Amino acid sequence: MINFNVPPVTGKEVEYMKQAIENQKICGDGPFTVKCNEWIEDNTHTAKCLLTTSCTHATEMAALLADIKEGDEVIMPSYTFVSTANAFVLRGARVVFVDIRPDTMNIDENLIEDAVTGRTRAIAPVHYAGVGCEMDAIMDIARRHGLMVIEDAAQGIMAYYKGKALGTFGDYGCFSFHETKNLSMGEGGALLIRDEKNVEAAEIIREKGTDRSKYYRGQVDKYRWQNYGSSYLPSELNAAYLYAQLELADEITKIRLARWEQYKELLTPLAEEGKIELPYIPEHCTHNGHMFYIKTKDAGERGELISYLKQKEILSVSHYVPLHSAPAGMKFGRFNGEDKYTTKESERILRLPMFYKLTEDEVEYIAGCVKEFYNR
Ligand SMILES: *Cc1c(COP(=O)(O)O)cnc(C)c1O
């Protein structure tokens, strides 16, 4: 059976976790956490990175830092994971969904401004499949209307928009290191902070509302309760696992991109015959091979293809059910404008296996089976 995802393992994880145990430091913010933060800062050129327990938690931190309150509105695509919305709904905000572009499945930047009201506080773009949203346009709208930008870059590590790392455009950017992501620590994430002035508040919220981070650095002699906060720091064991992956981030990304290109090449004939559609990467976006998907004619054909591939021992999966049509989406949000593509495109998308250890032979076999299905 070819799984849809296999969590990445590079070889050094256990050694580093063992080191963390020998360091007698397995709680948060030990040497491995510091190394991971620094690695991400150096490689994304953000002012500050704080490792978190998940991308969900990084987004919750961003919502707290942005001081999102009851009645505020946050604009986002409906085609996203629940965490993008939950973070703001937990603060009492209403979610305003905007349609996606069918080519990248990202929020349509041209529809954002129409959704802005007097209550709008933030825009939360989601970089689907590690392909950048149109950040120039989005940042321009945010500046003109005085809005915060919180990027859901859960799938976006090692990916760039016009040469700049995803997650570093907005006030805050959120990465995920869940086992389904390119680089992993089991469960985990990171909050990227663009402006130095927001770092101290973030450290306090992450450390149960205390200035313990300063205490650890020897900047204060006692730590005290400074503000509301929670426990958003991951254990050193998870950070040790992640560090082994960060060290090989280039290699992991290179292999994923090679498999992605191979899928694309093998499936291009089917696309040229008009039987399927392939992902589109804008010229100015450098993606990270997070996901390879095809689009079938409709939901019915997708279901048949999933079953067909399953018989061939291949696991392929659909993706998000649009949030605006889900029970909580109806309760906490509204769709602004017409749902021209969100529902329709979400019903056509089929993700094929993509992971670090996926082999060239496997990609060839999978693409061959997809072709067989269409040429039966
Ligand atoms: C994976 C993912 C998340 C959640 O990440 P966790 O680390 O599991 O909390 C949020 N948004 C998107 C777009 C994701 O793909």
Coordinates of C-alpha atoms and ligand atoms in Angstrom, one line a residue:
M1 CA 0.0 0.0 0.0
I2 CA 1.3 3.5 -0.8
N3 CA 0.2 5.8 1.9
F4 CA -0.9 9.3 1.3
N5 CA 1.6 10.6 3.8
V6 CA 4.6 9.2 5.7
P7 CA 6.0 11.4 8.5
P8 CA 9.5 12.6 7.6
V9 CA 12.5 11.0 9.4
T10 CA 16.0 12.0 8.4
G11 CA 18.1 9.8 10.7
K12 CA 19.4 12.1 13.4
E13 CA 16.1 12.6 15.3
V14 CA 16.7 10.0 18.0
E15 CA 20.3 11.1 18.6
Y16 CA 19.1 14.7 19.2
M17 CA 16.3 13.6 21.4
K18 CA 18.7 11.5 23.4
Q19 CA 21.0 14.6 23.7
A20 CA 18.0 16.6 25.1
I21 CA 17.5 13.9 27.7
E22 CA 21.2 13.9 28.6
N23 CA 21.1 17.7 28.8
Q24 CA 18.5 17.2 31.5
K25 CA 16.3 19.7 29.8
I26 CA 13.2 18.4 28.3
C27 CA 10.7 21.2 28.9
G28 CA 10.4 24.2 26.6
D29 CA 12.9 26.7 25.5
G30 CA 16.1 24.6 26.0
P31 CA 19.0 24.6 23.5
F32 CA 17.2 22.8 20.7
T33 CA 14.3 25.2 20.8
V34 CA 16.7 28.1 20.6
K35 CA 18.5 26.5 17.7
C36 CA 15.3 25.9 15.8
N37 CA 14.1 29.5 16.4
E38 CA 17.5 30.8 15.2
W39 CA 17.5 28.5 12.2
I40 CA 14.1 29.8 11.1
E41 CA 15.0 33.4 11.8
D42 CA 18.2 33.0 9.6
N43 CA 16.4 31.2 6.8
T44 CA 13.3 33.4 6.6
H45 CA 14.8 36.7 7.7
T46 CA 12.1 37.4 10.2
A47 CA 12.7 39.5 13.3
K48 CA 11.8 36.7 15.6
C49 CA 10.6 33.1 15.5
L50 CA 9.0 31.4 18.5
L51 CA 8.5 27.6 18.3
T52 CA 4.9 26.7 19.4
T53 CA 2.9 23.6 20.2
S54 CA 1.1 23.8 16.9
C55 CA 0.3 26.1 14.0
T56 CA -3.2 26.3 15.5
H57 CA -1.6 27.7 18.7
A58 CA 0.6 30.1 16.8
T59 CA -2.5 31.5 15.1
E60 CA -4.3 31.7 18.5
M61 CA -1.3 33.7 19.8
A62 CA -1.4 36.0 16.8
A63 CA -5.1 36.6 17.4
L64 CA -4.3 37.5 21.0
L65 CA -1.4 39.7 20.0
A66 CA -3.6 41.4 17.4
D67 CA -6.1 42.1 20.2
I68 CA -9.0 40.7 18.2
K69 CA -12.2 41.3 20.2
E70 CA -15.9 40.5 20.2
G71 CA -17.5 41.8 17.0
D72 CA -14.3 42.3 15.0
E73 CA -14.2 40.8 11.5
V74 CA -11.4 38.8 10.0
I75 CA -11.3 38.1 6.3
M76 CA -10.1 34.7 5.1
P77 CA -10.8 32.1 2.4
S78 CA -13.5 29.5 3.2
Y79 CA -11.2 26.9 1.6
T80 CA -8.9 26.4 4.5
F81 CA -8.3 24.3 7.6
V82 CA -10.6 25.0 10.6
S83 CA -7.7 26.5 12.7
T84 CA -7.4 29.6 10.5
A85 CA -11.0 30.5 11.6
N86 CA -11.0 29.1 15.2
A87 CA -8.2 31.3 16.3
F88 CA -10.3 34.4 15.7
V89 CA -13.7 32.9 16.6
L90 CA -12.2 32.0 20.1
R91 CA -11.7 35.8 20.5
G92 CA -15.4 36.5 19.6
A93 CA -14.6 37.6 16.1
R94 CA -16.8 37.0 13.0
V95 CA -15.2 35.4 10.1
V96 CA -15.8 36.9 6.6
F97 CA -15.1 34.4 3.9
V98 CA -14.0 35.4 0.4
D99 CA -13.9 33.3 -2.7
I100 CA -10.7 31.7 -3.9
R101 CA -8.9 31.9 -7.2
P102 CA -9.4 28.6 -9.1
D103 CA -5.8 28.5 -10.3
T104 CA -3.9 28.5 -7.0
M105 CA -6.8 27.8 -4.6
N106 CA -5.7 30.9 -2.6
I107 CA -7.8 33.8 -1.5
D108 CA -8.7 36.0 -4.5
E109 CA -6.9 39.2 -3.7
N110 CA -9.3 41.1 -6.0
L111 CA -12.3 40.3 -3.8
I112 CA -10.8 41.2 -0.4
E113 CA -11.5 44.9 -0.5
D114 CA -15.2 44.4 -1.1
A115 CA -15.4 42.5 2.1
V116 CA -13.9 45.2 4.2
T117 CA -16.3 46.9 6.6
G118 CA -15.9 49.3 9.6
R119 CA -15.4 46.2 11.8
T120 CA -12.7 44.5 9.8
R121 CA -9.5 44.2 11.8
A122 CA -7.4 41.6 10.0
I123 CA -6.8 39.6 6.8
A124 CA -5.7 36.0 7.2
P125 CA -4.4 34.7 3.8
V126 CA -3.6 31.0 3.6
H127 CA -0.7 29.9 1.3
Y128 CA -2.3 26.7 0.0
A129 CA 0.1 24.0 -1.0
G130 CA 3.0 26.3 -0.2
V131 CA 2.2 28.5 -3.1
G132 CA 2.2 32.2 -2.1
C133 CA -0.9 34.3 -2.0
E134 CA -0.6 37.7 -3.9
M135 CA 1.1 39.4 -0.9
D136 CA 1.8 42.7 -2.7
A137 CA -1.9 43.3 -3.3
I138 CA -2.9 42.0 0.1
M139 CA -0.4 44.1 2.0
D140 CA -1.5 47.1 0.0
I141 CA -5.1 46.6 1.0
A142 CA -4.1 46.1 4.6
R143 CA -2.0 49.3 4.6
R144 CA -4.8 51.4 3.1
H145 CA -7.4 50.2 5.5
G146 CA -5.2 49.9 8.6
L147 CA -5.7 46.1 8.9
M148 CA -3.4 43.5 10.5
V149 CA -2.2 40.6 8.3
I150 CA -1.8 37.2 9.9
E151 CA -0.5 34.6 7.4
D152 CA -1.5 31.0 7.7
A153 CA 1.7 29.6 6.3
A154 CA 1.1 26.2 7.8
Q155 CA 2.2 24.6 4.5
G156 CA 4.6 27.3 3.6
I157 CA 8.1 26.6 5.1
M158 CA 10.8 26.8 2.5
A159 CA 8.5 28.6 0.0
Y160 CA 8.8 32.2 -1.3
Y161 CA 6.8 35.0 -2.9
K162 CA 9.0 37.2 -5.0
G163 CA 12.0 35.8 -3.2
K164 CA 10.7 36.6 0.3
A165 CA 9.8 33.7 2.7
L166 CA 6.1 33.0 3.2
G167 CA 5.0 33.9 6.7
T168 CA 7.2 37.1 6.8
F169 CA 5.0 39.6 5.1
G170 CA 2.2 40.0 7.6
D171 CA 2.5 41.2 11.2
Y172 CA 2.5 37.5 12.1
G173 CA 3.1 34.3 10.2
C174 CA 2.3 30.8 11.4
F175 CA 4.1 27.6 10.4
S176 CA 3.0 24.0 11.1
F177 CA 5.3 21.1 11.9
H178 CA 2.6 18.6 12.2
E179 CA 3.5 15.1 10.9
T180 CA 1.7 15.9 7.6
K181 CA 3.9 18.9 6.8
N182 CA 7.2 19.0 4.9
L183 CA 9.2 19.4 8.1
S184 CA 7.9 17.9 11.3
M185 CA 8.1 17.5 15.1
G186 CA 5.0 15.4 15.5
E187 CA 2.8 18.2 16.7
G188 CA 4.3 21.7 16.6
G189 CA 4.5 25.0 14.9
A190 CA 6.1 28.4 14.9
L191 CA 5.0 32.0 15.2
L192 CA 7.0 34.4 13.0
I193 CA 7.0 38.0 14.3
R194 CA 7.8 40.7 11.7
D195 CA 8.3 43.6 14.1
E196 CA 10.7 43.7 17.0
K197 CA 8.3 45.7 19.0
N198 CA 5.8 42.8 19.3
V199 CA 8.4 40.2 20.5
E200 CA 8.1 40.8 24.2
A201 CA 4.3 40.6 24.2
A202 CA 4.5 37.4 22.3
E203 CA 7.0 35.8 24.7
I204 CA 4.8 36.7 27.6
I205 CA 1.6 35.2 26.1
R206 CA 3.5 32.1 25.2
E207 CA 4.8 31.7 28.7
K208 CA 1.5 31.7 30.6
G209 CA 1.5 35.5 30.8
T210 CA 4.8 35.7 32.6
D211 CA 8.2 37.2 31.7
R212 CA 9.9 33.9 32.3
S213 CA 11.7 34.2 28.9
K214 CA 13.5 37.3 30.2
Y215 CA 14.3 35.5 33.4
Y216 CA 15.9 32.7 31.5
R217 CA 18.1 35.2 29.7
G218 CA 19.1 36.7 33.0
Q219 CA 17.3 40.0 32.3
V220 CA 15.1 40.0 35.4
D221 CA 15.8 38.3 38.7
K222 CA 12.2 37.0 39.2
Y223 CA 9.5 36.3 36.7
R224 CA 6.0 37.6 37.4
W225 CA 2.5 37.5 35.9
Q226 CA 2.5 40.3 33.4
N227 CA -0.6 39.7 31.2
Y228 CA -3.0 37.0 30.1
G229 CA -1.3 34.1 28.4
S230 CA -1.2 30.3 28.0
S231 CA 1.3 27.5 27.5
Y232 CA 2.3 27.5 23.9
L233 CA 5.9 26.3 24.1
P234 CA 6.7 22.8 22.9
S235 CA 8.9 20.3 24.7
E236 CA 12.6 20.1 23.9
L237 CA 12.1 16.5 22.7
N238 CA 9.9 17.8 19.9
A239 CA 12.3 20.6 19.1
A240 CA 15.2 18.1 19.0
Y241 CA 13.2 16.1 16.4
L242 CA 12.5 19.2 14.4
Y243 CA 16.2 20.3 14.5
A244 CA 17.2 17.2 12.7
Q245 CA 14.7 18.0 10.0
L246 CA 15.7 21.7 9.7
E247 CA 19.3 20.7 9.1
L248 CA 18.1 18.7 6.1
A249 CA 15.5 21.2 5.0
D250 CA 17.1 21.8 1.6
E251 CA 17.4 18.1 0.9
I252 CA 13.8 17.4 1.9
T253 CA 12.5 20.2 -0.2
K254 CA 14.6 19.2 -3.2
I255 CA 13.3 15.7 -3.1
R256 CA 9.7 16.8 -2.8
L257 CA 10.1 19.2 -5.7
A258 CA 11.6 16.5 -7.8
R259 CA 8.7 14.1 -7.1
W260 CA 6.3 17.0 -7.8
E261 CA 7.9 17.8 -11.1
Q262 CA 7.8 14.1 -12.0
Y263 CA 4.1 13.9 -11.3
K264 CA 3.6 17.0 -13.4
E265 CA 5.5 15.7 -16.4
L266 CA 3.8 12.3 -16.3
L267 CA 0.3 13.7 -16.0
T268 CA 0.7 16.6 -18.5
P269 CA -0.6 14.5 -21.4
L270 CA -3.9 13.9 -19.6
A271 CA -4.2 17.6 -18.9
E272 CA -3.5 18.4 -22.5
E273 CA -6.3 16.0 -23.5
G274 CA -8.6 18.1 -21.1
K275 CA -9.2 15.1 -18.8
I276 CA -7.7 16.6 -15.7
E277 CA -6.3 19.9 -14.5
L278 CA -2.8 20.3 -12.9
P279 CA -1.7 22.8 -10.2
Y280 CA -0.5 26.2 -11.4
I281 CA 2.5 28.0 -9.8
P282 CA 2.7 31.7 -10.6
E283 CA 6.0 32.8 -12.1
H284 CA 7.0 34.8 -9.0
C285 CA 6.2 32.0 -6.5
T286 CA 8.7 29.4 -5.4
H287 CA 6.8 26.6 -3.8
N288 CA 8.1 23.7 -1.6
G289 CA 6.5 20.6 -3.1
H290 CA 4.1 20.4 -0.2
M291 CA 1.3 18.9 -2.2
F292 CA 0.6 17.4 -5.6
Y293 CA -3.0 17.5 -6.6
I294 CA -5.1 17.1 -9.7
K295 CA -8.6 18.3 -10.5
T296 CA -11.1 15.8 -11.8
K297 CA -14.3 16.7 -13.7
D298 CA -16.4 16.7 -10.6
A299 CA -17.0 15.1 -7.2
G300 CA -18.4 11.9 -8.8
E301 CA -15.4 11.3 -11.0
R302 CA -13.1 12.1 -8.0
G303 CA -14.9 9.4 -5.9
E304 CA -14.5 6.9 -8.7
L305 CA -10.8 7.7 -9.0
I306 CA -10.2 7.4 -5.3
S307 CA -11.8 3.9 -5.3
Y308 CA -9.8 2.9 -8.4
L309 CA -6.5 4.0 -6.9
K310 CA -7.4 2.2 -3.6
Q311 CA -7.8 -1.0 -5.6
K312 CA -4.3 -0.4 -6.9
E313 CA -3.1 0.1 -3.3
I314 CA -2.7 3.8 -3.5
L315 CA -4.2 6.2 -1.0
S316 CA -5.4 9.5 -2.4
V317 CA -7.5 12.0 -0.6
S318 CA -9.7 15.0 -1.1
H319 CA -9.2 18.2 1.0
Y320 CA -11.1 20.9 2.8
V321 CA -14.9 21.0 3.1
P322 CA -15.4 24.8 2.7
L323 CA -15.9 26.3 6.1
H324 CA -18.8 28.5 5.2
S325 CA -21.0 25.5 4.5
A326 CA -20.0 23.7 7.7
P327 CA -22.2 24.1 10.9
A328 CA -19.6 26.3 12.7
G329 CA -18.9 28.3 9.6
M330 CA -22.6 29.2 9.3
K331 CA -22.7 30.1 13.0
F332 CA -19.5 32.2 13.2
G333 CA -19.1 33.6 9.7
R334 CA -20.6 34.8 6.4
F335 CA -19.5 34.5 2.8
N336 CA -19.0 37.9 1.2
G337 CA -19.9 37.9 -2.5
E338 CA -20.5 34.9 -4.7
D339 CA -19.1 31.4 -4.1
K340 CA -18.0 31.0 -7.6
Y341 CA -15.1 28.7 -7.1
T342 CA -14.7 27.7 -3.4
T343 CA -17.3 24.9 -3.4
K344 CA -16.9 23.8 -7.0
E345 CA -13.1 23.5 -7.0
S346 CA -13.0 21.9 -3.5
E347 CA -15.2 19.1 -4.9
R348 CA -12.7 18.4 -7.8
I349 CA -9.4 18.4 -6.0
L350 CA -7.6 15.1 -5.4
R351 CA -4.3 14.9 -3.6
L352 CA -1.9 12.2 -4.6
P353 CA 0.7 10.7 -2.2
M354 CA 3.5 13.1 -1.4
F355 CA 6.2 12.6 1.2
Y356 CA 9.9 12.7 1.7
K357 CA 10.5 9.0 1.2
L358 CA 8.2 8.6 -1.8
T359 CA 10.3 7.1 -4.5
E360 CA 10.5 7.8 -8.2
D361 CA 9.2 4.4 -9.0
E362 CA 6.2 5.0 -6.8
V363 CA 5.4 8.2 -8.5
E364 CA 5.7 6.5 -11.9
Y365 CA 3.3 3.8 -10.7
I366 CA 0.8 6.2 -9.3
A367 CA 0.8 8.4 -12.4
G368 CA 0.4 5.3 -14.5
C369 CA -2.7 4.2 -12.5
V370 CA -4.2 7.7 -12.9
K371 CA -3.7 7.4 -16.7
E372 CA -5.1 3.9 -16.8
F373 CA -8.3 5.2 -15.0
Y374 CA -8.8 7.9 -17.7
N375 CA -7.9 5.6 -20.6
R376 CA -10.1 2.7 -19.6
Ligands
LIG1 C1 -1.8 21.9 9.0 C2 -2.6 23.2 8.9 C3 -2.9 23.9 10.0 C4 -2.8 23.4 11.4 O1 -1.5 23.0 11.8 P1 -1.3 22.3 13.3 O2 0.2 22.5 13.5 O3 -1.8 20.9 13.1 O4 -2.1 23.1 14.3 C5 -3.5 25.2 9.9 N1 -3.7 25.7 8.6 C6 -3.4 25.0 7.5 C7 -3.6 25.6 6.2 C8 -2.8 23.7 7.6 O5 -2.5 23.1 6.5

